[in-house]
Amino acid sequence: MSQVLLNSNDISSKIVAISGMNYIRNDNFSFELPEISIETTIATGQINDNITCIIAENLQADFYISDIKYNSATRLYTWVCPHAFVRLSDYRASQISQYWPDVTPTYAQFNNDQSYHGLWSRQYWQLLFLVQTLIHHATGCGCANIDVSVGADESVYYTRAFDGYFWTTTQWNWDQIGISIPTLRRIGSKRHDDYNSDVYDIYSKLPTALDVLNYCCMTMGMQIDIFSANYKITPVSNQMQIPTESLQIDKDERNLELYRFYESKTSRLIADSFDYIYGYWDAGNNYIPYTFGFDGADYQLTESNLFHEDSLKPGRRKLAVAWPKLWNIHYISSNYIAIIRDSENDLRWWDMWFNSILIPFWASKSIVQSYTTPISDQNIAARSVNIDIGNSRKMKYEVFS
Amino acid sequence: MILIPEIREPVILVNEAQMTLSNASIDYDPDDHDYTMYRSVINGAAILVSRGEYFKGTIDVFDITFTNYSTIKSIVGQVIRLWPFGTGFWPLPPAPAVGYYPYVDVLITKVSPYHRNNAFYIDACIISFESEMPYTLSLATDTGLPPEPPEE
């Protein structure tokens, strides 16, 4: 480390000791932020002061003082300094606001709806820009200065298609999926109005803005370079191939063994709900209502095992590796009636319809779903987001003989 | 430098009376700095943590009588006033300024007797002390004697 700054003042000559820092990206693309401890003789440091550690040219990290301890024997101060992003943990998800300073005009740029519906119909927040807003609010780095050049594609920001009826649907590119604002504000809630209810003692357990930043990284499969001055955001997909449904690798790859049967497990939390209003009509013209979980249940943890045999029957010298196919959302249309589809086909009776005024109700279901992000004209399973789920996706194999 | 006219025998104030430590060998460590030195782990700069400067030393008193030794022995662990270079004053220009010999309140940490001349009831002892508070050697502005009690 070459320099340490306290509120832009160089204090490198007063650092008696400084701990190392670890920035970890987990397998599910969530991150663990570093926290450093500094011993110094400086008595003027105060809580929430900014600490900048400059490691080398164009390599630095921002922290802030969260705790100060004084040792009267050594007369040294110990500063506990979490990463600047940890400031976001002081905010609940429901407090994230596009009106935080320095957000405009970039917010308007990303949400400039030219359709005849006008801005009032916007119910989503462009996810990449949400990340920029969160980083800005935690660190002070201007939204426009945060480097999203690798992930952003404004020329194909989204595609509007006319359904042939009077609806206009919107399809988002994979890197720029939107999240509905009601969803964001109620994330983690059991009921749609939990965020402002004092009946249920869950307010303290609601996700924070830092959790939301983690979810964004997880769902978009991206990482934030906290060691760059402009917090370069890099989709991990640019670094590794998005896994397809199956892959064959030659047995000559000596590090792999042959497998035929594979098993995958997914875990999910399902909130209590019984949607007796909405359903679909089956072939016998029977109305089948949608059900989610058990009536009256609190949270139900379910595990589903998918057991699959590779029907491709690879040769003995071939290896079959597969990832479970998750439910795909191809697009969400949010006009007068909102639709979630699981395919690119035309409108079908069994597509899930819901009225836009019930967006808060359906938004509460977003905490229970693992879903893949849509890719237009392709049917590719990408990484999913598991929220409040303890077990990560597991893969188990048996030897093929 | 304090620029006293001459080094005289040290004097201590015991039982409200001054006792001159005659025939004494002094070994003072004035302005002894209690500090810890660190080096910055970033750029190697020196970082000094100071806990003050103190007056320390020993006084080796020769040919001390048993009575005086007993008196000195009784003040171990106590704070007494010491005039390390003796008492007195002298005019300082410009008149009417007066310079007084320095004095300091010290904590007697050790009084250890020993045989020196193999003489009966007349021997030696070493007095070790440290200043009670941080103190740097300097001219005093008064005699250092306790004020006279008011006449009844």
Coordinates of C-alpha atoms in Angstrom, one line a residue:
Chain A
M1 CA 0.0 0.0 0.0
S2 CA 1.4 3.3 -1.0
Q3 CA -0.9 5.8 0.6
V4 CA -3.7 6.2 3.1
L5 CA -6.0 9.2 3.1
L6 CA -8.3 10.6 5.8
N7 CA -10.9 12.8 4.1
S8 CA -8.5 13.4 1.3
N9 CA -5.6 14.2 3.7
D10 CA -2.5 12.1 3.5
I11 CA -2.0 10.3 6.8
S12 CA 0.4 7.7 5.6
S13 CA 3.1 8.8 8.1
K14 CA 0.8 8.1 11.0
I15 CA -0.2 4.5 10.3
V16 CA 1.3 2.2 12.9
A17 CA -0.5 -0.9 11.8
I18 CA -3.1 -1.8 9.1
S19 CA -4.8 -5.0 8.5
G20 CA -5.2 -6.8 5.2
M21 CA -8.3 -6.7 3.1
N22 CA -10.3 -9.5 1.5
Y23 CA -12.8 -8.9 -1.2
I24 CA -14.6 -12.2 -1.9
R25 CA -16.9 -13.1 -4.7
N26 CA -18.9 -16.1 -3.8
D27 CA -20.0 -18.8 -6.2
N28 CA -23.4 -17.4 -6.4
F29 CA -21.9 -14.0 -7.4
S30 CA -22.7 -12.4 -4.1
F31 CA -19.8 -10.5 -2.6
E32 CA -18.2 -10.2 0.9
L33 CA -16.8 -6.8 1.5
P34 CA -13.4 -6.1 3.2
E35 CA -13.1 -4.5 6.6
I36 CA -9.8 -3.1 7.7
S37 CA -8.4 -2.1 11.1
I38 CA -6.0 0.8 11.4
E39 CA -3.8 1.7 14.4
T40 CA -2.7 5.3 14.4
T41 CA -1.7 8.2 16.7
I42 CA -4.2 10.6 15.0
A43 CA -6.7 11.8 17.5
T44 CA -8.9 13.8 15.1
G45 CA -10.5 10.9 13.3
Q46 CA -14.2 10.8 13.7
I47 CA -17.0 8.3 13.0
N48 CA -18.0 8.3 9.3
D49 CA -14.8 9.9 8.1
N50 CA -13.7 8.6 4.7
I51 CA -10.6 6.5 4.5
T52 CA -9.0 5.8 1.1
C53 CA -6.4 3.2 0.7
I54 CA -4.3 3.7 -2.4
I55 CA -2.6 0.5 -3.2
A56 CA -1.0 1.4 -6.5
E57 CA -1.8 3.6 -9.4
N58 CA -5.5 3.1 -10.4
L59 CA -5.8 0.6 -7.5
Q60 CA -7.6 1.9 -4.5
A61 CA -10.4 1.2 -2.1
D62 CA -12.8 3.4 -0.1
F63 CA -13.6 2.7 3.6
Y64 CA -15.1 4.7 6.4
I65 CA -14.6 4.8 10.1
S66 CA -17.3 3.0 12.0
D67 CA -15.7 2.6 15.4
I68 CA -12.8 4.2 17.3
K69 CA -11.0 2.6 20.2
Y70 CA -8.3 4.2 22.3
N71 CA -5.6 2.3 24.1
S72 CA -4.4 4.5 27.0
A73 CA -1.3 2.3 27.5
T74 CA 0.0 2.5 24.0
R75 CA -1.8 5.8 23.3
L76 CA -2.8 4.5 19.9
Y77 CA -6.2 4.8 18.3
T78 CA -7.7 1.8 16.6
W79 CA -10.1 2.5 13.7
V80 CA -12.5 -0.1 12.5
C81 CA -13.2 0.7 8.9
P82 CA -15.7 -1.2 6.8
H83 CA -15.9 -0.8 3.1
A84 CA -17.9 2.2 1.9
F85 CA -20.6 0.0 0.6
V86 CA -21.5 -1.0 4.1
R87 CA -23.1 2.4 4.5
L88 CA -25.9 1.0 2.5
S89 CA -26.8 -1.3 5.3
D90 CA -28.3 1.7 7.1
Y91 CA -31.1 1.9 4.6
R92 CA -33.9 -0.6 4.0
A93 CA -34.7 -1.6 0.5
S94 CA -37.9 0.4 0.7
Q95 CA -35.8 3.6 1.3
I96 CA -33.9 3.4 -2.0
S97 CA -34.9 6.5 -3.8
Q98 CA -34.3 7.9 -7.3
Y99 CA -34.3 11.3 -5.6
W100 CA -31.0 10.7 -3.9
P101 CA -28.7 13.6 -4.9
D102 CA -26.7 13.4 -8.1
V103 CA -29.0 10.8 -9.5
T104 CA -30.6 13.0 -12.1
P105 CA -30.4 13.5 -15.0
T106 CA -29.0 10.0 -15.5
Y107 CA -32.1 8.5 -14.0
A108 CA -34.3 10.3 -16.5
Q109 CA -32.0 9.2 -19.3
F110 CA -32.3 5.6 -18.4
N111 CA -36.0 5.8 -18.0
N112 CA -37.0 7.9 -20.9
D113 CA -40.1 6.3 -22.2
Q114 CA -40.9 7.5 -25.6
S115 CA -44.1 5.5 -25.9
Y116 CA -47.4 7.2 -25.8
H117 CA -48.0 5.7 -22.3
G118 CA -45.7 8.3 -20.9
L119 CA -43.5 8.3 -17.9
W120 CA -46.3 7.7 -15.4
S121 CA -46.6 4.1 -16.6
R122 CA -43.0 3.4 -15.6
Q123 CA -43.1 0.8 -12.9
Y124 CA -39.6 -0.5 -13.2
W125 CA -36.1 0.6 -12.4
Q126 CA -33.4 -0.3 -14.8
L127 CA -31.3 -2.7 -12.8
L128 CA -27.9 -1.5 -13.9
F129 CA -28.8 2.0 -13.0
L130 CA -30.0 0.9 -9.7
V131 CA -26.5 -0.4 -9.0
Q132 CA -25.1 2.9 -10.0
T133 CA -27.4 4.7 -7.7
L134 CA -26.5 2.5 -4.8
I135 CA -22.8 2.8 -5.4
H136 CA -23.2 6.6 -5.6
H137 CA -25.1 6.9 -2.4
A138 CA -22.5 4.8 -0.5
T139 CA -19.4 6.3 -1.9
G140 CA -20.3 9.7 -3.4
C141 CA -18.9 8.7 -6.8
G142 CA -21.1 10.3 -9.4
C143 CA -23.6 8.0 -11.1
A144 CA -22.2 9.0 -14.5
N145 CA -18.7 8.3 -13.4
I146 CA -19.3 4.7 -12.5
D147 CA -18.0 2.6 -15.4
V148 CA -20.8 0.4 -16.7
S149 CA -19.5 0.5 -20.3
V150 CA -19.0 -3.3 -20.4
G151 CA -22.5 -4.1 -19.3
A152 CA -24.6 -1.3 -20.7
D153 CA -26.0 -1.3 -24.2
E154 CA -28.1 1.7 -24.7
S155 CA -28.6 1.1 -28.4
V156 CA -30.6 -2.0 -27.7
Y157 CA -31.8 -0.8 -24.4
Y158 CA -35.1 -2.5 -24.8
T159 CA -37.3 -3.6 -27.6
R160 CA -40.9 -2.8 -28.0
A161 CA -43.2 -5.0 -29.9
F162 CA -46.8 -4.5 -31.0
D163 CA -48.8 -7.5 -30.0
G164 CA -51.3 -7.2 -32.7
Y165 CA -53.9 -6.1 -30.2
F166 CA -53.6 -2.8 -28.5
W167 CA -50.9 -3.7 -26.1
T168 CA -47.3 -2.8 -26.5
T169 CA -44.9 -5.2 -24.8
T170 CA -41.4 -4.5 -23.7
Q171 CA -38.6 -6.9 -23.8
W172 CA -35.4 -6.2 -21.9
N173 CA -32.0 -7.3 -22.8
W174 CA -30.3 -9.7 -20.4
D175 CA -27.9 -7.1 -19.1
Q176 CA -30.5 -4.5 -18.4
I177 CA -33.4 -6.3 -16.8
G178 CA -35.7 -4.1 -15.0
I179 CA -37.0 -4.6 -11.5
S180 CA -40.4 -3.2 -10.6
I181 CA -40.3 -0.4 -8.1
P182 CA -43.1 -2.0 -6.0
T183 CA -41.1 -5.2 -6.0
L184 CA -38.0 -3.4 -4.8
R185 CA -39.8 -1.6 -2.0
R186 CA -41.5 -4.7 -0.7
I187 CA -38.7 -7.1 -1.1
G188 CA -38.4 -9.4 1.9
S189 CA -41.9 -8.6 3.1
K190 CA -44.5 -11.3 3.9
R191 CA -47.4 -9.1 3.0
H192 CA -47.5 -6.3 0.5
D193 CA -47.8 -3.7 3.2
D194 CA -45.3 -5.1 5.7
Y195 CA -42.9 -2.4 4.9
N196 CA -44.9 0.1 6.8
S197 CA -46.8 -2.2 9.2
D198 CA -46.0 -2.4 12.9
V199 CA -48.1 -5.5 13.4
Y200 CA -45.5 -7.8 12.1
D201 CA -42.1 -7.5 13.8
I202 CA -40.2 -8.1 10.7
Y203 CA -39.1 -4.6 9.8
S204 CA -35.7 -5.2 11.4
K205 CA -35.3 -8.3 9.2
L206 CA -36.1 -6.6 5.9
P207 CA -33.3 -6.6 3.4
T208 CA -31.1 -3.5 3.3
A209 CA -29.9 -1.5 0.4
L210 CA -26.7 -3.5 0.7
D211 CA -28.6 -6.7 0.3
V212 CA -30.2 -5.3 -2.8
L213 CA -26.8 -4.5 -4.3
N214 CA -25.8 -8.1 -3.6
Y215 CA -29.0 -9.4 -5.2
C216 CA -28.2 -7.3 -8.3
C217 CA -24.8 -8.8 -8.6
M218 CA -26.2 -12.2 -8.1
T219 CA -29.0 -12.0 -10.6
M220 CA -27.0 -10.2 -13.3
G221 CA -23.9 -12.3 -12.7
M222 CA -21.7 -9.3 -12.4
Q223 CA -19.0 -8.1 -10.2
I224 CA -18.1 -4.6 -9.0
D225 CA -14.4 -3.8 -9.0
I226 CA -14.1 -2.0 -5.7
F227 CA -10.4 -1.4 -6.3
S228 CA -11.0 0.9 -9.2
A229 CA -11.7 4.6 -8.7
N230 CA -14.8 4.4 -10.9
Y231 CA -16.2 1.1 -9.5
K232 CA -16.0 -0.7 -12.8
I233 CA -19.0 -3.0 -13.2
T234 CA -18.1 -6.1 -15.2
P235 CA -20.6 -8.8 -16.0
V236 CA -19.0 -12.1 -15.2
S237 CA -20.6 -13.5 -18.4
N238 CA -18.1 -11.5 -20.3
Q239 CA -15.4 -13.6 -18.6
M240 CA -16.9 -17.0 -18.7
Q241 CA -19.3 -18.7 -21.0
I242 CA -22.9 -18.8 -20.0
P243 CA -23.6 -22.4 -19.3
T244 CA -25.9 -24.1 -21.7
E245 CA -28.3 -26.9 -20.9
S246 CA -25.8 -29.6 -21.6
L247 CA -22.2 -29.9 -22.4
Q248 CA -20.1 -32.7 -23.7
I249 CA -16.5 -32.9 -22.9
D250 CA -14.1 -35.4 -24.3
K251 CA -12.9 -38.0 -21.8
D252 CA -9.4 -37.2 -22.7
E253 CA -9.9 -34.2 -20.4
R254 CA -8.2 -36.1 -17.6
N255 CA -9.6 -34.0 -14.8
L256 CA -13.2 -35.1 -15.3
E257 CA -14.9 -38.4 -14.7
L258 CA -17.7 -40.0 -16.6
Y259 CA -21.2 -39.5 -15.4
R260 CA -24.5 -40.5 -16.7
F261 CA -27.0 -39.8 -14.0
Y262 CA -27.1 -36.5 -12.4
E263 CA -29.2 -35.0 -9.8
S264 CA -29.8 -31.4 -8.9
K265 CA -31.5 -29.9 -5.9
T266 CA -33.1 -26.5 -5.6
S267 CA -34.4 -24.9 -2.5
R268 CA -36.9 -22.2 -2.4
L269 CA -39.1 -20.4 0.1
I270 CA -42.8 -20.2 -0.6
A271 CA -44.9 -17.7 1.1
D272 CA -48.4 -18.5 2.1
S273 CA -50.9 -17.6 -0.6
F274 CA -53.9 -19.1 -2.3
D275 CA -54.8 -17.3 -5.4
Y276 CA -58.4 -18.3 -5.9
I277 CA -59.0 -15.5 -8.2
Y278 CA -56.5 -16.4 -10.9
G279 CA -56.1 -19.7 -12.7
Y280 CA -56.4 -21.3 -16.0
W281 CA -58.8 -23.5 -18.0
D282 CA -57.6 -27.0 -18.8
A283 CA -58.5 -29.2 -21.7
G284 CA -61.7 -30.3 -20.1
N285 CA -62.8 -26.7 -19.7
N286 CA -62.2 -27.0 -16.0
Y287 CA -61.0 -23.9 -14.1
I288 CA -57.8 -24.7 -12.3
P289 CA -56.8 -22.0 -9.9
Y290 CA -53.1 -21.2 -9.3
T291 CA -51.8 -22.3 -5.9
F292 CA -48.7 -21.3 -4.2
G293 CA -47.8 -23.1 -1.1
F294 CA -50.2 -24.0 1.6
D295 CA -53.1 -22.0 2.9
G296 CA -52.2 -20.3 6.1
A297 CA -48.6 -21.4 6.1
D298 CA -45.9 -19.0 7.1
Y299 CA -42.9 -19.8 5.1
Q300 CA -42.4 -23.2 3.6
L301 CA -39.0 -24.5 2.7
T302 CA -39.3 -27.0 -0.1
E303 CA -36.6 -28.9 -1.8
S304 CA -37.1 -30.3 -5.2
N305 CA -34.9 -33.0 -6.6
L306 CA -34.6 -33.3 -10.3
F307 CA -33.3 -36.6 -11.4
H308 CA -32.4 -36.9 -15.0
E309 CA -30.7 -39.4 -17.2
D310 CA -28.8 -38.1 -20.1
S311 CA -30.7 -39.5 -23.1
L312 CA -27.9 -38.4 -25.4
K313 CA -26.1 -41.6 -24.4
P314 CA -22.7 -40.3 -24.8
G315 CA -19.9 -42.7 -25.7
R316 CA -17.8 -44.2 -22.9
R317 CA -15.2 -41.6 -23.6
K318 CA -17.7 -38.8 -23.4
L319 CA -18.8 -36.8 -20.4
A320 CA -22.3 -35.3 -20.0
V321 CA -22.7 -32.4 -17.7
A322 CA -26.0 -30.7 -17.3
W323 CA -27.4 -27.8 -15.4
P324 CA -31.0 -27.8 -14.3
K325 CA -33.4 -25.8 -16.5
L326 CA -35.2 -23.2 -14.6
W327 CA -38.3 -21.4 -15.4
N328 CA -37.7 -18.7 -17.9
I329 CA -39.3 -15.3 -17.9
H330 CA -39.3 -14.1 -21.4
Y331 CA -40.9 -10.8 -20.8
I332 CA -43.2 -8.9 -18.6
S333 CA -45.7 -6.6 -20.1
S334 CA -46.8 -3.9 -17.8
N335 CA -49.6 -1.8 -19.2
Y336 CA -53.2 -2.2 -18.2
I337 CA -52.9 -5.9 -17.7
A338 CA -49.5 -7.4 -16.9
I339 CA -48.5 -10.8 -18.2
I340 CA -45.7 -13.2 -17.3
R341 CA -44.9 -15.6 -20.0
D342 CA -42.8 -18.7 -20.0
S343 CA -42.2 -18.9 -23.7
E344 CA -42.0 -16.7 -26.8
N345 CA -45.2 -18.1 -28.2
D346 CA -48.3 -16.1 -28.7
L347 CA -50.7 -15.3 -25.9
R348 CA -52.1 -18.4 -24.4
W349 CA -54.9 -18.9 -21.9
W350 CA -52.6 -20.4 -19.3
D351 CA -50.3 -17.5 -19.2
M352 CA -50.3 -15.8 -15.9
W353 CA -52.4 -12.7 -16.0
F354 CA -52.7 -10.1 -13.3
N355 CA -54.1 -6.7 -13.1
S356 CA -51.5 -4.0 -12.7
I357 CA -53.3 -2.6 -9.6
L358 CA -52.3 -5.9 -7.9
I359 CA -48.6 -5.4 -8.6
P360 CA -47.9 -5.1 -4.9
F361 CA -49.5 -8.4 -4.3
W362 CA -47.5 -10.2 -7.0
A363 CA -44.4 -8.3 -6.1
S364 CA -44.5 -10.0 -2.7
K365 CA -44.2 -13.3 -4.6
S366 CA -40.9 -12.2 -6.1
I367 CA -39.1 -13.1 -2.9
V368 CA -40.0 -16.7 -3.4
Q369 CA -39.0 -17.3 -6.9
S370 CA -35.9 -18.3 -8.6
Y371 CA -36.0 -17.3 -12.1
T372 CA -33.7 -16.9 -15.0
T373 CA -33.2 -13.7 -16.8
P374 CA -34.6 -13.4 -20.2
I375 CA -32.6 -13.3 -23.4
S376 CA -34.4 -12.3 -26.4
D377 CA -34.8 -15.0 -29.1
Q378 CA -32.8 -17.5 -27.1
N379 CA -33.7 -20.0 -24.6
I380 CA -30.7 -20.1 -22.4
A381 CA -30.7 -20.9 -18.7
A382 CA -28.6 -18.4 -16.8
R383 CA -27.8 -18.1 -13.2
S384 CA -30.6 -17.6 -10.8
V385 CA -31.1 -15.7 -7.6
N386 CA -31.9 -17.4 -4.4
I387 CA -33.0 -15.1 -1.7
D388 CA -33.1 -16.2 1.9
I389 CA -32.2 -19.6 1.0
G390 CA -29.6 -21.4 3.0
N391 CA -28.6 -24.2 0.5
S392 CA -27.0 -23.3 -2.7
R393 CA -27.7 -25.3 -5.8
K394 CA -26.0 -28.6 -5.6
M395 CA -25.0 -31.0 -8.2
K396 CA -24.4 -34.7 -7.7
Y397 CA -23.2 -37.2 -10.1
E398 CA -22.9 -41.0 -10.5
V399 CA -20.3 -42.8 -12.5
F400 CA -21.3 -44.0 -15.9
S401 CA -20.4 -47.5 -16.7
Chain B
M1 CA 21.4 24.6 30.5
I2 CA 20.1 26.1 33.7
L3 CA 23.2 28.1 34.4
I4 CA 23.3 27.8 38.2
P5 CA 26.4 29.5 39.7
E6 CA 27.7 26.3 41.3
I7 CA 26.7 22.8 42.0
R8 CA 26.0 22.4 45.7
E9 CA 25.1 19.5 47.9
P10 CA 21.5 18.1 47.3
V11 CA 18.9 19.0 49.8
I12 CA 15.7 17.2 50.7
L13 CA 12.7 18.4 52.7
V14 CA 11.8 15.8 55.3
N15 CA 9.4 16.4 58.2
E16 CA 9.1 20.0 57.2
A17 CA 12.9 20.5 57.6
Q18 CA 15.6 20.7 55.0
M19 CA 18.2 18.0 55.2
T20 CA 21.4 18.5 53.3
L21 CA 22.9 15.3 51.9
S22 CA 26.5 16.0 52.6
N23 CA 29.3 14.1 51.0
A24 CA 27.0 12.7 48.3
S25 CA 27.7 11.5 44.9
I26 CA 25.0 12.4 42.4
D27 CA 24.0 10.6 39.3
Y28 CA 21.1 12.4 37.7
D29 CA 19.2 11.6 34.6
P30 CA 17.3 14.9 34.0
D31 CA 14.7 15.2 31.3
D32 CA 14.5 11.5 30.9
H33 CA 12.0 11.0 28.0
D34 CA 9.5 8.2 28.3
Y35 CA 8.5 7.4 24.8
T36 CA 7.7 4.7 22.3
M37 CA 8.9 4.8 18.7
Y38 CA 6.9 3.3 15.8
R39 CA 7.5 3.3 12.1
S40 CA 4.7 3.8 9.7
V41 CA 3.9 0.6 7.8
I42 CA 3.0 2.7 4.8
N43 CA 6.1 4.9 4.2
G44 CA 8.4 4.1 7.2
A45 CA 8.0 7.5 8.8
A46 CA 8.9 7.7 12.4
I47 CA 6.0 8.0 14.8
L48 CA 6.8 9.0 18.4
V49 CA 4.4 8.5 21.2
S50 CA 5.6 10.6 24.2
R51 CA 4.5 10.0 27.7
G52 CA 6.5 12.9 29.2
E53 CA 9.9 13.9 30.5
Y54 CA 10.9 13.0 34.0
F55 CA 13.7 13.7 36.4
K56 CA 15.3 10.5 37.6
G57 CA 18.5 9.7 39.4
T58 CA 20.3 8.3 42.4
I59 CA 22.1 10.0 45.2
D60 CA 24.9 8.0 46.9
V61 CA 25.3 9.5 50.4
F62 CA 28.6 8.7 52.1
D63 CA 29.3 8.7 55.9
I64 CA 25.7 8.9 56.8
T65 CA 24.7 8.5 60.4
F66 CA 22.3 5.9 61.5
T67 CA 19.8 8.6 62.6
N68 CA 19.8 10.3 59.2
Y69 CA 19.7 6.9 57.5
S70 CA 16.6 6.1 59.5
T71 CA 15.0 9.4 58.6
I72 CA 15.7 8.8 54.9
K73 CA 14.5 5.2 55.1
S74 CA 11.2 6.3 56.4
I75 CA 10.4 8.3 53.2
V76 CA 10.6 5.3 50.9
G77 CA 7.5 5.4 48.6
Q78 CA 6.7 9.0 49.5
V79 CA 6.9 12.2 47.6
I80 CA 9.4 14.7 49.0
R81 CA 10.9 17.9 47.6
L82 CA 14.4 17.7 46.3
W83 CA 16.8 20.5 45.5
P84 CA 19.1 18.4 43.3
F85 CA 21.9 21.0 43.1
G86 CA 21.4 22.6 46.5
T87 CA 19.5 25.7 47.6
G88 CA 20.1 29.4 47.1
F89 CA 19.5 32.2 44.8
W90 CA 21.3 34.8 42.8
P91 CA 20.6 38.0 41.0
L92 CA 19.6 37.7 37.4
P93 CA 20.0 40.7 35.1
P94 CA 18.1 42.8 34.7
A95 CA 17.5 43.7 38.3
P96 CA 15.5 43.0 40.5
A97 CA 15.1 39.5 39.0
V98 CA 16.4 36.7 41.1
G99 CA 17.2 33.2 40.1
Y100 CA 16.5 30.3 42.5
Y101 CA 18.0 26.9 42.5
P102 CA 15.7 24.3 40.9
Y103 CA 13.6 22.0 43.0
V104 CA 11.3 19.1 42.1
D105 CA 8.9 16.8 43.9
V106 CA 10.2 13.3 43.6
L107 CA 9.0 9.8 44.6
I108 CA 11.6 7.9 46.6
T109 CA 11.7 4.5 44.9
K110 CA 14.5 2.9 46.8
V111 CA 16.8 3.5 49.8
S112 CA 19.4 0.8 50.0
P113 CA 22.3 0.9 52.6
Y114 CA 25.7 -0.6 52.2
H115 CA 29.0 -0.8 53.9
R116 CA 31.6 1.6 52.5
N117 CA 34.3 2.2 55.0
N118 CA 33.8 -0.6 57.4
A119 CA 33.0 2.0 60.0
F120 CA 30.6 1.3 62.8
Y121 CA 27.4 3.4 62.7
I122 CA 28.7 5.6 59.9
D123 CA 28.1 4.2 56.5
A124 CA 26.4 4.8 53.1
C125 CA 23.2 4.5 51.3
I126 CA 21.9 4.9 47.8
I127 CA 18.7 6.9 47.3
S128 CA 16.8 6.3 44.0
F129 CA 14.0 8.6 42.9
E130 CA 11.8 9.7 40.1
S131 CA 9.9 12.9 39.7
E132 CA 6.3 12.5 40.6
M133 CA 5.1 14.5 37.6
P134 CA 6.6 15.3 34.2
Y135 CA 9.4 17.8 34.9
T136 CA 12.2 19.3 32.8
L137 CA 15.1 20.8 34.7
S138 CA 14.8 24.6 34.8
L139 CA 15.3 27.6 37.1
A140 CA 12.8 27.9 39.9
T141 CA 10.8 31.0 40.5
D142 CA 10.8 30.7 44.3
T143 CA 12.7 29.0 47.1
G144 CA 10.4 26.0 47.1
L145 CA 10.1 26.1 50.9
P146 CA 6.6 25.6 52.3
P147 CA 5.0 28.9 53.4
E148 CA 5.6 30.1 56.9
P149 CA 2.6 29.4 59.2
P150 CA 0.8 32.5 60.2
E151 CA 1.8 33.9 63.6
E152 CA -0.8 33.2 66.2

